Tab-separated table of C-alpha atoms in Angstrom:
chain	number	residue	atom	x	y	z
K	1	MET	CA	0.021	0.130	0.035
K	2	LEU	CA	1.415	3.420	-1.029
K	3	SER	CA	1.759	6.032	1.861
K	4	TYR	CA	0.449	9.479	1.288
K	5	GLY	CA	3.921	10.951	0.853
K	6	CYS	CA	4.732	8.736	-1.942
K	7	ILE	CA	1.331	9.764	-3.903
K	8	LEU	CA	2.654	13.217	-3.579
K	9	LYS	CA	6.043	12.272	-5.302
K	10	ASN	CA	6.975	12.907	-8.957
K	11	ASN	CA	8.549	9.352	-9.622
K	12	ASN	CA	11.041	10.657	-12.068
K	13	ALA	CA	12.421	13.943	-10.328
K	14	GLY	CA	11.543	13.278	-6.910
K	15	VAL	CA	9.873	16.557	-6.543
K	16	PRO	CA	6.865	16.543	-4.274
K	17	LEU	CA	3.762	17.008	-6.140
K	18	THR	CA	2.329	19.493	-3.797
K	19	TYR	CA	5.437	21.732	-4.580
K	20	VAL	CA	4.690	21.670	-8.238
K	21	VAL	CA	1.237	22.539	-7.782
K	22	ILE	CA	1.848	25.480	-5.377
K	23	SER	CA	4.626	26.788	-7.832
K	24	SER	CA	2.425	26.552	-10.789
K	25	PHE	CA	-0.150	28.397	-9.030
K	26	PHE	CA	1.932	31.143	-7.883
K	27	ALA	CA	3.504	31.376	-11.331
K	28	LEU	CA	-0.331	31.792	-12.806
K	29	LEU	CA	-0.988	34.112	-10.201
K	30	ILE	CA	2.066	36.319	-11.146
K	31	VAL	CA	1.066	36.104	-14.651
K	32	ILE	CA	-2.505	37.332	-13.932
K	33	LEU	CA	-1.417	40.159	-11.635
K	34	THR	CA	1.236	41.246	-14.187
K	35	ILE	CA	-1.676	41.569	-17.089
K	36	VAL	CA	-3.860	43.544	-14.761
K	37	ALA	CA	-1.086	45.743	-13.622
K	38	ALA	CA	-0.038	46.202	-17.312
K	39	SER	CA	-3.673	47.550	-17.811
K	40	GLY	CA	-3.086	50.288	-15.046
K	41	MET	CA	-7.004	49.678	-14.327
K	42	VAL	CA	-6.214	48.162	-10.883
K	43	TYR	CA	-3.596	49.592	-8.717
K	44	ILE	CA	-1.440	46.814	-7.459
K	45	PRO	CA	1.151	47.920	-4.930
K	46	VAL	CA	4.885	47.795	-6.191
K	47	LEU	CA	3.895	45.955	-9.251
K	48	THR	CA	2.005	48.702	-10.774
K	49	ASP	CA	4.702	51.363	-9.655
K	50	LEU	CA	7.272	48.973	-11.259
K	51	MET	CA	5.538	48.784	-14.611
K	52	GLY	CA	4.893	52.576	-14.819
K	53	THR	CA	0.944	52.140	-15.180
K	54	ASP	CA	0.074	54.424	-12.091
K	55	LYS	CA	0.398	57.349	-14.313
K	56	ALA	CA	-0.094	58.536	-17.865
K	57	ILE	CA	2.558	58.032	-20.612
K	58	ASP	CA	4.995	61.069	-20.914
K	59	LEU	CA	5.201	62.188	-24.306
K	60	GLY	CA	7.978	64.512	-23.511
K	61	VAL	CA	5.786	67.498	-24.157
K	62	GLU	CA	6.480	70.575	-21.840
K	63	VAL	CA	3.308	71.404	-19.656
K	64	ASP	CA	3.355	74.624	-17.766
K	65	PRO	CA	0.505	76.848	-16.263
K	66	VAL	CA	2.872	79.922	-17.479
K	67	ILE	CA	2.246	78.521	-21.245
K	68	PHE	CA	-1.594	78.510	-20.511
K	69	ASP	CA	-1.839	81.937	-19.022
K	70	GLY	CA	0.364	83.239	-21.812
K	71	LEU	CA	-1.801	81.762	-24.441
K	72	VAL	CA	-5.227	82.910	-22.771
K	73	GLN	CA	-3.747	86.320	-22.593
K	74	GLU	CA	-2.114	86.490	-26.258
K	75	GLN	CA	-5.540	85.301	-27.784
K	76	GLY	CA	-7.771	87.440	-25.673
K	77	ILE	CA	-9.567	84.475	-24.218
K	78	ASN	CA	-11.996	85.282	-21.256
K	79	LEU	CA	-12.791	82.595	-18.861
K	80	ALA	CA	-15.351	83.781	-16.546
K	81	ASP	CA	-14.800	80.855	-14.135
K	82	PRO	CA	-11.674	79.200	-12.704
K	83	ALA	CA	-9.814	77.198	-15.427
K	84	SER	CA	-10.280	73.801	-13.630
K	85	ALA	CA	-13.945	74.185	-14.058
K	86	TYR	CA	-13.680	73.953	-18.092
K	87	THR	CA	-13.511	70.107	-18.428
K	88	LEU	CA	-14.381	68.084	-21.463
K	89	THR	CA	-17.699	67.118	-19.807
K	90	SER	CA	-18.642	70.555	-18.444
K	91	ASP	CA	-21.670	72.358	-19.682
K	92	ILE	CA	-20.332	75.582	-21.354
K	93	ILE	CA	-21.681	78.641	-22.509
K	94	TYR	CA	-19.730	80.307	-25.212
K	95	SER	CA	-20.071	84.006	-26.753
K	96	ASP	CA	-20.694	84.203	-30.201
K	97	ALA	CA	-17.603	83.512	-32.552
K	98	ALA	CA	-15.222	86.193	-33.856
K	99	PRO	CA	-12.676	85.842	-36.413
K	100	MET	CA	-9.434	83.841	-35.053
K	101	GLU	CA	-6.286	82.699	-36.612
K	102	ILE	CA	-4.243	80.893	-34.472
K	103	SER	CA	-1.212	78.161	-34.595
K	104	LEU	CA	-0.772	76.406	-31.383
K	105	SER	CA	2.299	74.085	-30.386
K	106	SER	CA	2.103	70.912	-28.702
K	107	SER	CA	3.036	72.602	-25.376
K	108	GLN	CA	0.484	75.275	-25.732
K	109	LEU	CA	-2.189	72.776	-26.640
K	110	SER	CA	-1.333	70.504	-23.676
K	111	SER	CA	-0.865	73.210	-21.156
K	112	TYR	CA	-4.409	74.384	-22.050
K	113	LEU	CA	-5.936	70.941	-21.773
K	114	GLN	CA	-4.188	70.164	-18.728
K	115	ALA	CA	-5.123	73.536	-16.997
K	116	THR	CA	-8.941	73.219	-17.940
K	117	ASN	CA	-9.265	69.591	-16.904
K	118	ASN	CA	-7.540	69.302	-13.600
K	119	GLU	CA	-11.066	68.302	-11.901
K	120	GLY	CA	-12.430	66.361	-14.756
K	121	PRO	CA	-12.203	62.616	-15.675
K	122	MET	CA	-9.053	63.281	-17.846
K	123	LYS	CA	-5.995	64.336	-16.107
K	124	ASP	CA	-2.180	64.720	-16.779
K	125	ILE	CA	-3.113	65.203	-20.404
K	126	GLN	CA	-0.409	65.473	-23.329
K	127	VAL	CA	-0.752	66.070	-26.968
K	128	ARG	CA	2.065	65.642	-29.277
K	129	LEU	CA	1.556	67.039	-32.665
K	130	GLY	CA	2.832	65.775	-35.908
K	131	SER	CA	2.341	66.323	-39.546
K	132	ASN	CA	-0.429	65.492	-42.024
K	133	ASN	CA	-3.010	65.829	-39.108
K	134	GLN	CA	-1.154	63.171	-37.093
K	135	ALA	CA	-1.194	63.513	-33.455
K	136	GLU	CA	-0.737	61.420	-30.099
K	137	MET	CA	-2.387	61.891	-26.874
K	138	SER	CA	-1.896	60.377	-23.407
K	139	ALA	CA	-3.923	60.923	-20.276
K	140	TYR	CA	-5.016	59.243	-17.059
K	141	ILE	CA	-8.890	58.493	-16.938
K	142	ASP	CA	-11.178	58.107	-14.298
K	143	LEU	CA	-14.540	57.295	-15.239
K	144	LYS	CA	-16.104	55.844	-12.007
K	145	GLU	CA	-18.373	59.005	-11.412
K	146	PHE	CA	-20.095	58.210	-14.701
K	147	GLY	CA	-20.715	54.743	-13.787
K	148	TYR	CA	-17.868	52.836	-15.540
K	149	ASP	CA	-15.583	50.840	-13.500
K	150	PHE	CA	-12.428	52.188	-15.047
K	151	LYS	CA	-9.380	54.102	-13.964
K	152	GLY	CA	-5.872	54.122	-15.701
K	153	PRO	CA	-3.578	55.670	-18.155
K	154	VAL	CA	-4.677	55.570	-21.878
K	155	TYR	CA	-2.785	56.489	-25.062
K	156	ALA	CA	-3.946	56.965	-28.435
K	157	GLN	CA	-2.381	57.903	-31.967
K	158	GLY	CA	-4.339	58.951	-35.011
K	159	THR	CA	-5.668	61.959	-36.955
K	160	PHE	CA	-8.042	64.796	-36.563
K	161	ALA	CA	-9.333	67.305	-39.286
K	162	LYS	CA	-12.122	69.522	-40.400
K	163	ALA	CA	-15.062	67.502	-41.083
K	164	SER	CA	-17.454	70.417	-41.925
K	165	ASP	CA	-17.572	74.151	-40.993
K	166	ASN	CA	-18.714	73.310	-37.598
K	167	SER	CA	-17.283	69.755	-36.702
K	168	ILE	CA	-14.282	67.671	-36.587
K	169	ARG	CA	-13.602	64.164	-37.608
K	170	VAL	CA	-11.372	61.747	-35.280
K	171	ASP	CA	-9.628	58.589	-36.749
K	172	VAL	CA	-7.840	56.466	-33.990
K	173	SER	CA	-5.206	54.232	-35.705
K	174	SER	CA	-3.918	52.615	-32.347
K	175	ALA	CA	-4.659	52.941	-28.660
K	176	LYS	CA	-3.151	51.417	-25.391
K	177	VAL	CA	-4.494	50.998	-21.910
K	178	GLY	CA	-1.700	51.270	-19.703
K	179	ILE	CA	0.861	49.090	-21.868
K	180	LEU	CA	-1.571	46.740	-23.266
K	181	PRO	CA	-2.884	47.382	-26.737
K	182	VAL	CA	-6.872	48.061	-27.102
K	183	PRO	CA	-8.702	46.041	-29.583
K	184	GLU	CA	-9.710	47.481	-32.603
K	185	GLY	CA	-13.325	47.539	-32.054
K	186	THR	CA	-12.891	48.999	-28.606
K	187	ALA	CA	-10.696	51.637	-29.982
K	188	LYS	CA	-13.229	52.666	-32.839
K	189	LYS	CA	-15.996	52.860	-30.099
K	190	GLY	CA	-13.653	55.318	-27.960
K	191	GLN	CA	-13.029	57.302	-31.196
K	192	GLN	CA	-16.800	57.682	-31.724
K	193	GLU	CA	-17.388	58.826	-28.551
K	194	LEU	CA	-14.505	61.302	-28.196
K	195	GLU	CA	-15.511	62.599	-31.641
K	196	SER	CA	-18.909	62.797	-30.239
K	197	LEU	CA	-18.053	64.756	-27.073
K	198	ILE	CA	-16.083	67.270	-29.008
K	199	ASN	CA	-18.510	68.005	-31.600
K	200	SER	CA	-21.294	68.518	-29.077
K	201	HIS	CA	-19.107	71.292	-27.545
K	202	LEU	CA	-18.602	72.949	-31.012
K	203	SER	CA	-22.214	72.618	-31.860
K	204	LYS	CA	-23.005	74.934	-28.773
K	205	MET	CA	-20.809	77.681	-30.372
K	206	GLY	CA	-22.911	80.325	-32.281
K	207	GLY	CA	-21.220	81.435	-35.475
K	208	LEU	CA	-18.704	78.805	-35.345
K	209	ASN	CA	-16.710	78.682	-38.672
K	210	ILE	CA	-13.746	76.199	-39.379
K	211	GLU	CA	-12.260	77.833	-42.384
K	212	SER	CA	-9.307	75.521	-42.241
K	213	LEU	CA	-7.943	73.091	-39.605
K	214	GLU	CA	-4.815	71.205	-39.922
K	215	VAL	CA	-1.803	69.699	-38.033
K	216	GLU	CA	1.484	70.465	-39.479
K	217	ASP	CA	5.217	70.729	-38.480
K	218	GLY	CA	4.222	70.026	-34.764
K	219	ASN	CA	1.529	72.900	-34.612
K	220	LEU	CA	-2.308	72.897	-34.960
K	221	ASN	CA	-3.324	75.659	-37.277
K	222	PHE	CA	-6.901	76.956	-37.220
K	223	LYS	CA	-8.306	79.819	-39.248
K	224	GLY	CA	-12.235	80.856	-39.168
K	225	ASP	CA	-14.533	82.252	-36.392
K	226	PHE	CA	-14.280	80.900	-33.003
K	227	PRO	CA	-15.873	82.316	-29.613
K	228	ARG	CA	-13.310	83.902	-26.989
K	229	THR	CA	-15.419	84.031	-23.916
K	230	PHE	CA	-16.424	80.865	-21.945
K	231	GLU	CA	-18.814	80.484	-18.907
K	232	VAL	CA	-19.627	77.153	-17.098
K	233	ALA	CA	-23.294	77.043	-16.721
K	234	GLY	CA	-24.271	76.929	-12.970
K	235	ALA	CA	-20.897	77.453	-11.621
């Protein structure tokens, strides 16, 4: 009759079977934790920090409140409320549009977006502008207050351009959550949501006219009619 100890032995290597099972379990657990940590959606002490998924990807774009202040002053933009109140999901009241011709660098656009989204679902925003309407964006997103169990760093690469006189078109070519690539179907859904969100704001701008809009040589160039006074409803 075989003893219990003999049953838990690997006859070839003499390694206790319990050791093999436990080792395999912990190896599987490490793989699972690594995948979860890589997504950045769940904070796992030490592992998330080591993988760098506890914060947005750094695109190397200088972001500074001084750049934001200079941009607002230079363009004569009037914000009736604190800058942090103007998030992508805020209900904003716009003045009638007036002629505007502007060229924004990656630092200027990123500084503006970060200054006006400190209290919103998107934080630590960086946009790196390229050419041929190409751009990259990274941010840390927290959607819990909107009913979605998601929090983590996201990255997207693609193009945005004029679609009509008062709307834009977004095309996401690739996206990541943490360091994991987002499936094409999910990326397209995110693209549609982002495009819809931006165009919903544009639709509220009386007299908006996008004569030209392009990304070239690291700058976003706009010419047309655009409002200069913004006020957050109910603020």
